[in-house]
Amino acid sequence: MKISDPHLHLFDLVKGEYQWLKPEHPPFWSDKSKINRDFSELDLTVFEQFELSSFVHIEAGFNNEHPSQEVEWLEKTVTKPFKSIATINLLLEPEEFKSQISELKLYSSVAGVRHILDENAVAILNSANCLCNLSYLESQNLIFELQTNLFDTLVVDGITKSLSSLPLGNLKVVINHAGFPPADHNQNEDEWANWLAGIKRLSTFSNVSIKCSGWEMSNRNYTLAAIELKIKSVINVFGIERIMMASNFPLCTFSKSYAEYWQDIVLVLNNLNIPQAHQQKLLYDNAVAFYFK
């Protein structure tokens, strides 16, 4: 079973800043110290029945002011086939934004950028600079990694408005962490309904794909039944072709090892009676087609 992991992070605490990993900075997770150490590709071990053939490195706060520094470090360090998603600030003045993008495009691994929207999503999306900069990303054929809570209807309104306003209508967008579905759909029925409505709205844009990962972000002790329901819901909305299974390593290790994580994902896909050919798309083909071609 080939895997191309489209969402993971590597750390070098000596070379990078990683302000968010420091105990005095948010997020204030009680177990954050568990991942406050170096992680390299040597830590990406999987069971023998799997082959991790490639991955996509998502920016991890190496240096938010100079995005290319993280990419340069990766390209000097990583030996396995990979692509990188650099950090970017969508609120930069357009000329500064273009300058940073031009610098990033000098690196062969760069496939796109991410600005974590989260609780600031509405304000960012309503900025004139944001729309201008997203338009430039579109013109450069770069991917935008969309990370925010899709159970917030105002956020989904802002995203759909922005996507509808882009001149070409083909900015490649990928939703991170399945848009953060609620940990328990029974205890958060309204949020679950809003999340489901949110991903349905975004799925109407043919240029939007989605990655399933980050379950540990809302519940360290998530069950396979819980993620089975979420993955089933995403498949029902997006179909097979625009979905990618991902890990969010090393954050997935808050709950289980990297190898155990992938074993569980395959178990869930089997429980959902996903045919082998479709499993290979979800685990490998779709990620390779989206990021590497």
PDB file of C-alpha atoms in Angstrom:
ATOM      1  CA  MET A   1       0.000   0.000   0.000  1.00  0.00           C
ATOM      2  CA  LYS A   2       1.668   3.217  -1.161  1.00  0.00           C
ATOM      3  CA  ILE A   3       1.207   6.378   0.892  1.00  0.00           C
ATOM      4  CA  SER A   4       1.928   9.967  -0.068  1.00  0.00           C
ATOM      5  CA  ASP A   5       1.334  11.947   3.107  1.00  0.00           C
ATOM      6  CA  PRO A   6       0.082  15.412   2.066  1.00  0.00           C
ATOM      7  CA  HIS A   7       0.213  17.073   5.476  1.00  0.00           C
ATOM      8  CA  LEU A   8       3.092  16.763   7.920  1.00  0.00           C
ATOM      9  CA  HIS A   9       5.637  18.940   9.723  1.00  0.00           C
ATOM     10  CA  LEU A  10       9.346  18.539  10.483  1.00  0.00           C
ATOM     11  CA  PHE A  11      11.168  20.593  13.139  1.00  0.00           C
ATOM     12  CA  ASP A  12      14.740  21.707  13.762  1.00  0.00           C
ATOM     13  CA  LEU A  13      14.612  23.683  17.012  1.00  0.00           C
ATOM     14  CA  VAL A  14      18.158  24.999  16.625  1.00  0.00           C
ATOM     15  CA  LYS A  15      17.670  26.473  13.154  1.00  0.00           C
ATOM     16  CA  GLY A  16      13.984  27.446  13.314  1.00  0.00           C
ATOM     17  CA  GLU A  17      12.011  29.753  15.617  1.00  0.00           C
ATOM     18  CA  TYR A  18       8.758  27.786  16.195  1.00  0.00           C
ATOM     19  CA  GLN A  19       7.287  30.340  18.589  1.00  0.00           C
ATOM     20  CA  TRP A  20       4.085  28.299  18.896  1.00  0.00           C
ATOM     21  CA  LEU A  21       5.991  25.339  20.362  1.00  0.00           C
ATOM     22  CA  LYS A  22       7.316  27.366  23.295  1.00  0.00           C
ATOM     23  CA  PRO A  23       5.393  26.960  26.575  1.00  0.00           C
ATOM     24  CA  GLU A  24       4.868  30.716  26.999  1.00  0.00           C
ATOM     25  CA  HIS A  25       3.081  31.033  23.642  1.00  0.00           C
ATOM     26  CA  PRO A  26      -0.287  29.683  22.491  1.00  0.00           C
ATOM     27  CA  PRO A  27      -1.679  27.152  21.956  1.00  0.00           C
ATOM     28  CA  PHE A  28      -1.561  26.303  25.650  1.00  0.00           C
ATOM     29  CA  TRP A  29      -1.913  22.549  25.382  1.00  0.00           C
ATOM     30  CA  SER A  30      -0.969  20.625  28.521  1.00  0.00           C
ATOM     31  CA  ASP A  31       0.853  18.038  26.392  1.00  0.00           C
ATOM     32  CA  LYS A  32       2.600  20.426  23.991  1.00  0.00           C
ATOM     33  CA  SER A  33       6.028  19.533  25.406  1.00  0.00           C
ATOM     34  CA  LYS A  34       5.627  16.096  23.803  1.00  0.00           C
ATOM     35  CA  ILE A  35       6.274  17.558  20.348  1.00  0.00           C
ATOM     36  CA  ASN A  36       8.666  20.327  21.389  1.00  0.00           C
ATOM     37  CA  ARG A  37      11.698  18.567  19.901  1.00  0.00           C
ATOM     38  CA  ASP A  38      13.339  17.891  16.561  1.00  0.00           C
ATOM     39  CA  PHE A  39      11.512  15.748  14.010  1.00  0.00           C
ATOM     40  CA  SER A  40      13.134  14.579  10.781  1.00  0.00           C
ATOM     41  CA  GLU A  41      12.102  12.281   7.950  1.00  0.00           C
ATOM     42  CA  LEU A  42      13.790   9.457   9.896  1.00  0.00           C
ATOM     43  CA  ASP A  43      10.841   9.632  12.318  1.00  0.00           C
ATOM     44  CA  LEU A  44       8.372   8.820   9.532  1.00  0.00           C
ATOM     45  CA  THR A  45       8.372   5.069  10.077  1.00  0.00           C
ATOM     46  CA  VAL A  46       5.437   2.960   8.900  1.00  0.00           C
ATOM     47  CA  PHE A  47       4.591  -0.733   9.161  1.00  0.00           C
ATOM     48  CA  GLU A  48       5.990  -3.115   6.558  1.00  0.00           C
ATOM     49  CA  GLN A  49       2.705  -3.399   4.654  1.00  0.00           C
ATOM     50  CA  PHE A  50       2.951   0.323   3.833  1.00  0.00           C
ATOM     51  CA  GLU A  51       5.422   2.348   1.793  1.00  0.00           C
ATOM     52  CA  LEU A  52       5.725   6.076   2.498  1.00  0.00           C
ATOM     53  CA  SER A  53       6.901   7.090  -0.959  1.00  0.00           C
ATOM     54  CA  SER A  54       6.589  10.884  -0.675  1.00  0.00           C
ATOM     55  CA  PHE A  55       5.131  13.646   1.456  1.00  0.00           C
ATOM     56  CA  VAL A  56       4.111  17.286   1.554  1.00  0.00           C
ATOM     57  CA  HIS A  57       5.708  19.430   4.225  1.00  0.00           C
ATOM     58  CA  ILE A  58       3.368  22.100   5.587  1.00  0.00           C
ATOM     59  CA  GLU A  59       4.958  25.200   7.078  1.00  0.00           C
ATOM     60  CA  ALA A  60       5.544  24.919  10.813  1.00  0.00           C
ATOM     61  CA  GLY A  61       6.573  28.400  11.938  1.00  0.00           C
ATOM     62  CA  PHE A  62      10.279  28.062  11.124  1.00  0.00           C
ATOM     63  CA  ASN A  63      10.491  31.796  10.322  1.00  0.00           C
ATOM     64  CA  ASN A  64       7.227  33.566   9.565  1.00  0.00           C
ATOM     65  CA  GLU A  65       8.924  36.763   8.413  1.00  0.00           C
ATOM     66  CA  HIS A  66      11.172  34.983   5.898  1.00  0.00           C
ATOM     67  CA  PRO A  67       9.199  32.028   4.473  1.00  0.00           C
ATOM     68  CA  SER A  68      11.942  30.830   2.148  1.00  0.00           C
ATOM     69  CA  GLN A  69      14.266  29.956   5.051  1.00  0.00           C
ATOM     70  CA  GLU A  70      12.190  26.921   6.015  1.00  0.00           C
ATOM     71  CA  VAL A  71      12.086  25.736   2.402  1.00  0.00           C
ATOM     72  CA  GLU A  72      15.835  26.169   2.031  1.00  0.00           C
ATOM     73  CA  TRP A  73      16.415  24.094   5.177  1.00  0.00           C
ATOM     74  CA  LEU A  74      14.097  21.355   3.889  1.00  0.00           C
ATOM     75  CA  GLU A  75      15.729  21.165   0.482  1.00  0.00           C
ATOM     76  CA  LYS A  76      19.145  20.788   2.111  1.00  0.00           C
ATOM     77  CA  THR A  77      17.887  18.173   4.571  1.00  0.00           C
ATOM     78  CA  VAL A  78      15.184  15.933   3.098  1.00  0.00           C
ATOM     79  CA  THR A  79      16.146  13.017   0.845  1.00  0.00           C
ATOM     80  CA  LYS A  80      12.711  11.485   0.156  1.00  0.00           C
ATOM     81  CA  PRO A  81      10.566  12.980  -2.661  1.00  0.00           C
ATOM     82  CA  PHE A  82       8.606  15.884  -1.177  1.00  0.00           C
ATOM     83  CA  LYS A  83       6.844  19.144  -1.866  1.00  0.00           C
ATOM     84  CA  SER A  84       6.667  22.110   0.462  1.00  0.00           C
ATOM     85  CA  ILE A  85       3.935  24.528   1.461  1.00  0.00           C
ATOM     86  CA  ALA A  86       5.483  27.759   2.713  1.00  0.00           C
ATOM     87  CA  THR A  87       4.047  30.210   5.179  1.00  0.00           C
ATOM     88  CA  ILE A  88       2.680  33.504   3.816  1.00  0.00           C
ATOM     89  CA  ASN A  89       0.806  36.524   5.155  1.00  0.00           C
ATOM     90  CA  LEU A  90      -2.251  37.300   3.031  1.00  0.00           C
ATOM     91  CA  LEU A  91      -2.428  40.776   4.587  1.00  0.00           C
ATOM     92  CA  LEU A  92       0.925  41.881   3.170  1.00  0.00           C
ATOM     93  CA  GLU A  93       0.938  44.766   0.752  1.00  0.00           C
ATOM     94  CA  PRO A  94       0.649  43.242  -2.731  1.00  0.00           C
ATOM     95  CA  GLU A  95       4.154  44.225  -3.832  1.00  0.00           C
ATOM     96  CA  GLU A  96       5.720  42.648  -0.751  1.00  0.00           C
ATOM     97  CA  PHE A  97       3.537  39.580  -1.247  1.00  0.00           C
ATOM     98  CA  LYS A  98       4.664  39.246  -4.859  1.00  0.00           C
ATOM     99  CA  SER A  99       8.277  39.626  -3.784  1.00  0.00           C
ATOM    100  CA  GLN A 100       7.984  36.783  -1.269  1.00  0.00           C
ATOM    101  CA  ILE A 101       6.214  34.570  -3.809  1.00  0.00           C
ATOM    102  CA  SER A 102       8.936  35.270  -6.390  1.00  0.00           C
ATOM    103  CA  GLU A 103      11.566  34.244  -3.867  1.00  0.00           C
ATOM    104  CA  LEU A 104       9.672  31.076  -2.956  1.00  0.00           C
ATOM    105  CA  LYS A 105       9.302  30.062  -6.599  1.00  0.00           C
ATOM    106  CA  LEU A 106      13.073  29.814  -6.856  1.00  0.00           C
ATOM    107  CA  TYR A 107      12.826  26.604  -4.821  1.00  0.00           C
ATOM    108  CA  SER A 108      11.812  23.493  -6.737  1.00  0.00           C
ATOM    109  CA  SER A 109       9.849  21.938  -3.861  1.00  0.00           C
ATOM    110  CA  VAL A 110       7.414  24.836  -3.383  1.00  0.00           C
ATOM    111  CA  ALA A 111       3.874  23.910  -4.405  1.00  0.00           C
ATOM    112  CA  GLY A 112       1.923  26.559  -2.525  1.00  0.00           C
ATOM    113  CA  VAL A 113       1.433  28.552   0.654  1.00  0.00           C
ATOM    114  CA  ARG A 114      -0.577  28.630   3.860  1.00  0.00           C
ATOM    115  CA  HIS A 115      -1.882  31.392   6.077  1.00  0.00           C
ATOM    116  CA  ILE A 116      -3.670  29.862   9.066  1.00  0.00           C
ATOM    117  CA  LEU A 117      -6.951  31.782   9.157  1.00  0.00           C
ATOM    118  CA  ASP A 118      -8.610  30.184  12.211  1.00  0.00           C
ATOM    119  CA  GLU A 119     -10.381  32.725  14.439  1.00  0.00           C
ATOM    120  CA  ASN A 120      -9.257  35.680  12.265  1.00  0.00           C
ATOM    121  CA  ALA A 121     -10.711  34.232   9.078  1.00  0.00           C
ATOM    122  CA  VAL A 122     -13.534  36.742   8.521  1.00  0.00           C
ATOM    123  CA  ALA A 123     -11.337  39.819   9.043  1.00  0.00           C
ATOM    124  CA  ILE A 124      -8.580  38.435   6.809  1.00  0.00           C
ATOM    125  CA  LEU A 125     -10.924  37.375   4.022  1.00  0.00           C
ATOM    126  CA  ASN A 126     -12.607  40.796   4.016  1.00  0.00           C
ATOM    127  CA  SER A 127      -9.273  42.544   3.479  1.00  0.00           C
ATOM    128  CA  ALA A 128      -8.615  44.064   0.061  1.00  0.00           C
ATOM    129  CA  ASN A 129      -5.006  42.874   0.281  1.00  0.00           C
ATOM    130  CA  CYS A 130      -6.182  39.297   0.840  1.00  0.00           C
ATOM    131  CA  LEU A 131      -8.256  39.159  -2.341  1.00  0.00           C
ATOM    132  CA  CYS A 132      -5.508  40.811  -4.358  1.00  0.00           C
ATOM    133  CA  ASN A 133      -2.934  38.358  -3.031  1.00  0.00           C
ATOM    134  CA  LEU A 134      -5.148  35.326  -3.605  1.00  0.00           C
ATOM    135  CA  SER A 135      -5.592  36.521  -7.183  1.00  0.00           C
ATOM    136  CA  TYR A 136      -1.831  36.631  -7.571  1.00  0.00           C
ATOM    137  CA  LEU A 137      -1.508  33.097  -6.184  1.00  0.00           C
ATOM    138  CA  GLU A 138      -4.056  32.025  -8.773  1.00  0.00           C
ATOM    139  CA  SER A 139      -2.061  33.640 -11.572  1.00  0.00           C
ATOM    140  CA  GLN A 140       1.089  31.824 -10.390  1.00  0.00           C
ATOM    141  CA  ASN A 141      -0.644  28.424 -10.327  1.00  0.00           C
ATOM    142  CA  LEU A 142       0.176  27.947  -6.638  1.00  0.00           C
ATOM    143  CA  ILE A 143      -1.910  26.073  -4.077  1.00  0.00           C
ATOM    144  CA  PHE A 144      -3.581  27.818  -1.145  1.00  0.00           C
ATOM    145  CA  GLU A 145      -3.939  25.716   1.988  1.00  0.00           C
ATOM    146  CA  LEU A 146      -7.190  26.695   3.696  1.00  0.00           C
ATOM    147  CA  GLN A 147      -7.110  26.150   7.457  1.00  0.00           C
ATOM    148  CA  THR A 148     -10.092  27.347   9.457  1.00  0.00           C
ATOM    149  CA  ASN A 149     -13.272  26.130  11.151  1.00  0.00           C
ATOM    150  CA  LEU A 150     -15.912  25.426   8.534  1.00  0.00           C
ATOM    151  CA  PHE A 151     -18.697  25.108  11.097  1.00  0.00           C
ATOM    152  CA  ASP A 152     -18.679  28.929  11.292  1.00  0.00           C
ATOM    153  CA  THR A 153     -21.171  30.096   8.668  1.00  0.00           C
ATOM    154  CA  LEU A 154     -19.660  33.592   8.510  1.00  0.00           C
ATOM    155  CA  VAL A 155     -16.289  32.072   7.653  1.00  0.00           C
ATOM    156  CA  VAL A 156     -17.798  29.927   4.907  1.00  0.00           C
ATOM    157  CA  ASP A 157     -19.596  33.019   3.578  1.00  0.00           C
ATOM    158  CA  GLY A 158     -16.249  34.831   3.404  1.00  0.00           C
ATOM    159  CA  ILE A 159     -14.511  31.953   1.659  1.00  0.00           C
ATOM    160  CA  THR A 160     -17.219  31.491  -0.961  1.00  0.00           C
ATOM    161  CA  LYS A 161     -17.299  35.244  -1.615  1.00  0.00           C
ATOM    162  CA  SER A 162     -13.516  35.311  -2.077  1.00  0.00           C
ATOM    163  CA  LEU A 163     -13.462  32.283  -4.365  1.00  0.00           C
ATOM    164  CA  SER A 164     -16.294  33.692  -6.444  1.00  0.00           C
ATOM    165  CA  SER A 165     -14.444  37.000  -6.805  1.00  0.00           C
ATOM    166  CA  LEU A 166     -11.208  35.574  -8.192  1.00  0.00           C
ATOM    167  CA  PRO A 167     -10.697  36.517 -11.848  1.00  0.00           C
ATOM    168  CA  LEU A 168      -9.824  33.082 -13.219  1.00  0.00           C
ATOM    169  CA  GLY A 169     -11.904  30.951 -10.890  1.00  0.00           C
ATOM    170  CA  ASN A 170      -9.279  28.223 -10.716  1.00  0.00           C
ATOM    171  CA  LEU A 171      -7.163  28.916  -7.610  1.00  0.00           C
ATOM    172  CA  LYS A 172      -6.162  25.487  -6.309  1.00  0.00           C
ATOM    173  CA  VAL A 173      -7.491  25.342  -2.741  1.00  0.00           C
ATOM    174  CA  VAL A 174      -7.196  22.467  -0.298  1.00  0.00           C
ATOM    175  CA  ILE A 175      -9.089  22.396   2.981  1.00  0.00           C
ATOM    176  CA  ASN A 176      -6.859  21.389   5.895  1.00  0.00           C
ATOM    177  CA  HIS A 177      -7.985  18.936   8.591  1.00  0.00           C
ATOM    178  CA  ALA A 178     -11.390  18.346   6.966  1.00  0.00           C
ATOM    179  CA  GLY A 179     -12.460  21.824   8.049  1.00  0.00           C
ATOM    180  CA  PHE A 180     -12.387  20.808  11.743  1.00  0.00           C
ATOM    181  CA  PRO A 181     -15.595  18.809  12.180  1.00  0.00           C
ATOM    182  CA  PRO A 182     -16.774  18.783  15.811  1.00  0.00           C
ATOM    183  CA  ALA A 183     -15.245  16.071  17.976  1.00  0.00           C
ATOM    184  CA  ASP A 184     -18.645  14.581  18.839  1.00  0.00           C
ATOM    185  CA  HIS A 185     -21.530  15.127  16.440  1.00  0.00           C
ATOM    186  CA  ASN A 186     -24.071  14.056  19.095  1.00  0.00           C
ATOM    187  CA  GLN A 187     -22.937  16.691  21.591  1.00  0.00           C
ATOM    188  CA  ASN A 188     -22.514  19.415  18.972  1.00  0.00           C
ATOM    189  CA  GLU A 189     -25.423  18.839  16.609  1.00  0.00           C
ATOM    190  CA  ASP A 190     -25.632  22.465  15.429  1.00  0.00           C
ATOM    191  CA  GLU A 191     -21.886  22.697  14.759  1.00  0.00           C
ATOM    192  CA  TRP A 192     -21.985  19.352  12.960  1.00  0.00           C
ATOM    193  CA  ALA A 193     -24.859  20.515  10.746  1.00  0.00           C
ATOM    194  CA  ASN A 194     -23.047  23.781  10.022  1.00  0.00           C
ATOM    195  CA  TRP A 195     -19.793  21.946   9.221  1.00  0.00           C
ATOM    196  CA  LEU A 196     -21.574  19.585   6.864  1.00  0.00           C
ATOM    197  CA  ALA A 197     -23.318  22.512   5.170  1.00  0.00           C
ATOM    198  CA  GLY A 198     -19.974  24.343   4.962  1.00  0.00           C
ATOM    199  CA  ILE A 199     -18.090  21.571   3.200  1.00  0.00           C
ATOM    200  CA  LYS A 200     -21.050  21.053   0.870  1.00  0.00           C
ATOM    201  CA  ARG A 201     -20.923  24.714  -0.157  1.00  0.00           C
ATOM    202  CA  LEU A 202     -17.184  24.594  -0.781  1.00  0.00           C
ATOM    203  CA  SER A 203     -17.436  21.313  -2.673  1.00  0.00           C
ATOM    204  CA  THR A 204     -19.422  23.116  -5.383  1.00  0.00           C
ATOM    205  CA  PHE A 205     -16.140  24.784  -6.397  1.00  0.00           C
ATOM    206  CA  SER A 206     -14.395  22.251  -8.616  1.00  0.00           C
ATOM    207  CA  ASN A 207     -11.006  23.751  -7.712  1.00  0.00           C
ATOM    208  CA  VAL A 208     -11.410  22.925  -3.988  1.00  0.00           C
ATOM    209  CA  SER A 209     -10.061  19.666  -2.529  1.00  0.00           C
ATOM    210  CA  ILE A 210      -9.942  18.453   1.060  1.00  0.00           C
ATOM    211  CA  LYS A 211      -7.477  16.657   3.347  1.00  0.00           C
ATOM    212  CA  CYS A 212      -8.690  14.383   6.153  1.00  0.00           C
ATOM    213  CA  SER A 213      -6.454  14.672   9.215  1.00  0.00           C
ATOM    214  CA  GLY A 214      -6.080  16.542  12.492  1.00  0.00           C
ATOM    215  CA  TRP A 215      -8.515  14.435  14.502  1.00  0.00           C
ATOM    216  CA  GLU A 216      -6.299  14.856  17.564  1.00  0.00           C
ATOM    217  CA  MET A 217      -6.758  18.623  17.398  1.00  0.00           C
ATOM    218  CA  SER A 218     -10.289  18.391  18.776  1.00  0.00           C
ATOM    219  CA  ASN A 219      -9.981  15.176  20.797  1.00  0.00           C
ATOM    220  CA  ARG A 220      -6.735  13.448  21.779  1.00  0.00           C
ATOM    221  CA  ASN A 221      -8.737  10.315  22.579  1.00  0.00           C
ATOM    222  CA  TYR A 222     -10.782  10.156  19.377  1.00  0.00           C
ATOM    223  CA  THR A 223     -12.289   6.819  18.433  1.00  0.00           C
ATOM    224  CA  LEU A 224     -12.142   5.055  15.086  1.00  0.00           C
ATOM    225  CA  ALA A 225     -15.928   5.216  14.961  1.00  0.00           C
ATOM    226  CA  ALA A 226     -15.773   9.014  15.237  1.00  0.00           C
ATOM    227  CA  ILE A 227     -13.292   9.470  12.373  1.00  0.00           C
ATOM    228  CA  GLU A 228     -15.103   6.830  10.348  1.00  0.00           C
ATOM    229  CA  LEU A 229     -18.233   8.993  10.426  1.00  0.00           C
ATOM    230  CA  LYS A 230     -16.249  12.104   9.479  1.00  0.00           C
ATOM    231  CA  ILE A 231     -14.419  10.453   6.594  1.00  0.00           C
ATOM    232  CA  LYS A 232     -17.684   8.899   5.362  1.00  0.00           C
ATOM    233  CA  SER A 233     -19.330  12.335   5.455  1.00  0.00           C
ATOM    234  CA  VAL A 234     -16.463  13.935   3.514  1.00  0.00           C
ATOM    235  CA  ILE A 235     -16.563  11.177   0.877  1.00  0.00           C
ATOM    236  CA  ASN A 236     -20.319  11.605   0.498  1.00  0.00           C
ATOM    237  CA  VAL A 237     -19.777  15.308  -0.195  1.00  0.00           C
ATOM    238  CA  PHE A 238     -16.530  15.428  -2.206  1.00  0.00           C
ATOM    239  CA  GLY A 239     -16.445  12.001  -3.825  1.00  0.00           C
ATOM    240  CA  ILE A 240     -13.166  10.081  -4.106  1.00  0.00           C
ATOM    241  CA  GLU A 241     -11.159  12.210  -6.553  1.00  0.00           C
ATOM    242  CA  ARG A 242     -10.792  15.370  -4.431  1.00  0.00           C
ATOM    243  CA  ILE A 243      -9.988  13.803  -1.046  1.00  0.00           C
ATOM    244  CA  MET A 244      -6.605  13.001   0.488  1.00  0.00           C
ATOM    245  CA  MET A 245      -5.855  11.123   3.697  1.00  0.00           C
ATOM    246  CA  ALA A 246      -3.132  12.875   5.730  1.00  0.00           C
ATOM    247  CA  SER A 247      -1.433  12.578   9.126  1.00  0.00           C
ATOM    248  CA  ASN A 248      -0.630  16.024  10.590  1.00  0.00           C
ATOM    249  CA  PHE A 249       2.582  14.464  11.969  1.00  0.00           C
ATOM    250  CA  PRO A 250       3.954  14.986  14.589  1.00  0.00           C
ATOM    251  CA  LEU A 251       0.704  16.248  16.094  1.00  0.00           C
ATOM    252  CA  CYS A 252      -0.913  12.889  15.359  1.00  0.00           C
ATOM    253  CA  THR A 253       1.500  11.431  17.935  1.00  0.00           C
ATOM    254  CA  PHE A 254      -0.513  13.120  20.677  1.00  0.00           C
ATOM    255  CA  SER A 255      -2.833  10.143  20.156  1.00  0.00           C
ATOM    256  CA  LYS A 256      -0.767   7.337  18.566  1.00  0.00           C
ATOM    257  CA  SER A 257       2.413   6.605  16.667  1.00  0.00           C
ATOM    258  CA  TYR A 258       2.799   7.545  13.005  1.00  0.00           C
ATOM    259  CA  ALA A 259       2.714   3.880  11.972  1.00  0.00           C
ATOM    260  CA  GLU A 260      -0.367   3.158  14.087  1.00  0.00           C
ATOM    261  CA  TYR A 261      -2.095   6.213  12.649  1.00  0.00           C
ATOM    262  CA  TRP A 262      -1.835   4.935   9.083  1.00  0.00           C
ATOM    263  CA  GLN A 263      -2.850   1.445  10.136  1.00  0.00           C
ATOM    264  CA  ASP A 264      -5.995   2.922  11.675  1.00  0.00           C
ATOM    265  CA  ILE A 265      -6.793   5.000   8.587  1.00  0.00           C
ATOM    266  CA  VAL A 266      -6.645   1.897   6.384  1.00  0.00           C
ATOM    267  CA  LEU A 267      -8.800   0.030   8.919  1.00  0.00           C
ATOM    268  CA  VAL A 268     -11.391   2.825   8.716  1.00  0.00           C
ATOM    269  CA  LEU A 269     -11.369   2.732   4.909  1.00  0.00           C
ATOM    270  CA  ASN A 270     -11.872  -1.039   5.051  1.00  0.00           C
ATOM    271  CA  ASN A 271     -14.734  -0.609   7.521  1.00  0.00           C
ATOM    272  CA  LEU A 272     -16.336   1.802   5.059  1.00  0.00           C
ATOM    273  CA  ASN A 273     -16.001  -0.837   2.327  1.00  0.00           C
ATOM    274  CA  ILE A 274     -13.870   1.464   0.169  1.00  0.00           C
ATOM    275  CA  PRO A 275     -12.524  -0.603  -2.770  1.00  0.00           C
ATOM    276  CA  GLN A 276      -8.744  -1.059  -2.918  1.00  0.00           C
ATOM    277  CA  ALA A 277      -8.444   1.053  -6.060  1.00  0.00           C
ATOM    278  CA  HIS A 278     -10.225   3.923  -4.329  1.00  0.00           C
ATOM    279  CA  GLN A 279      -8.166   3.456  -1.177  1.00  0.00           C
ATOM    280  CA  GLN A 280      -5.025   3.882  -3.255  1.00  0.00           C
ATOM    281  CA  LYS A 281      -6.420   7.153  -4.604  1.00  0.00           C
ATOM    282  CA  LEU A 282      -7.189   8.433  -1.111  1.00  0.00           C
ATOM    283  CA  LEU A 283      -3.796   7.364   0.266  1.00  0.00           C
ATOM    284  CA  TYR A 284      -1.525   8.080  -2.681  1.00  0.00           C
ATOM    285  CA  ASP A 285      -2.798   8.894  -6.181  1.00  0.00           C
ATOM    286  CA  ASN A 286      -4.789  12.031  -5.347  1.00  0.00           C
ATOM    287  CA  ALA A 287      -1.978  13.607  -3.332  1.00  0.00           C
ATOM    288  CA  VAL A 288       0.581  12.896  -6.056  1.00  0.00           C
ATOM    289  CA  ALA A 289      -1.715  14.328  -8.733  1.00  0.00           C
ATOM    290  CA  PHE A 290      -2.517  17.425  -6.668  1.00  0.00           C
ATOM    291  CA  TYR A 291       0.944  18.339  -5.374  1.00  0.00           C
ATOM    292  CA  PHE A 292       3.505  16.684  -7.628  1.00  0.00           C
ATOM    293  CA  LYS A 293       2.128  17.131 -11.154  1.00  0.00           C
TER     294      LYS A 293
END
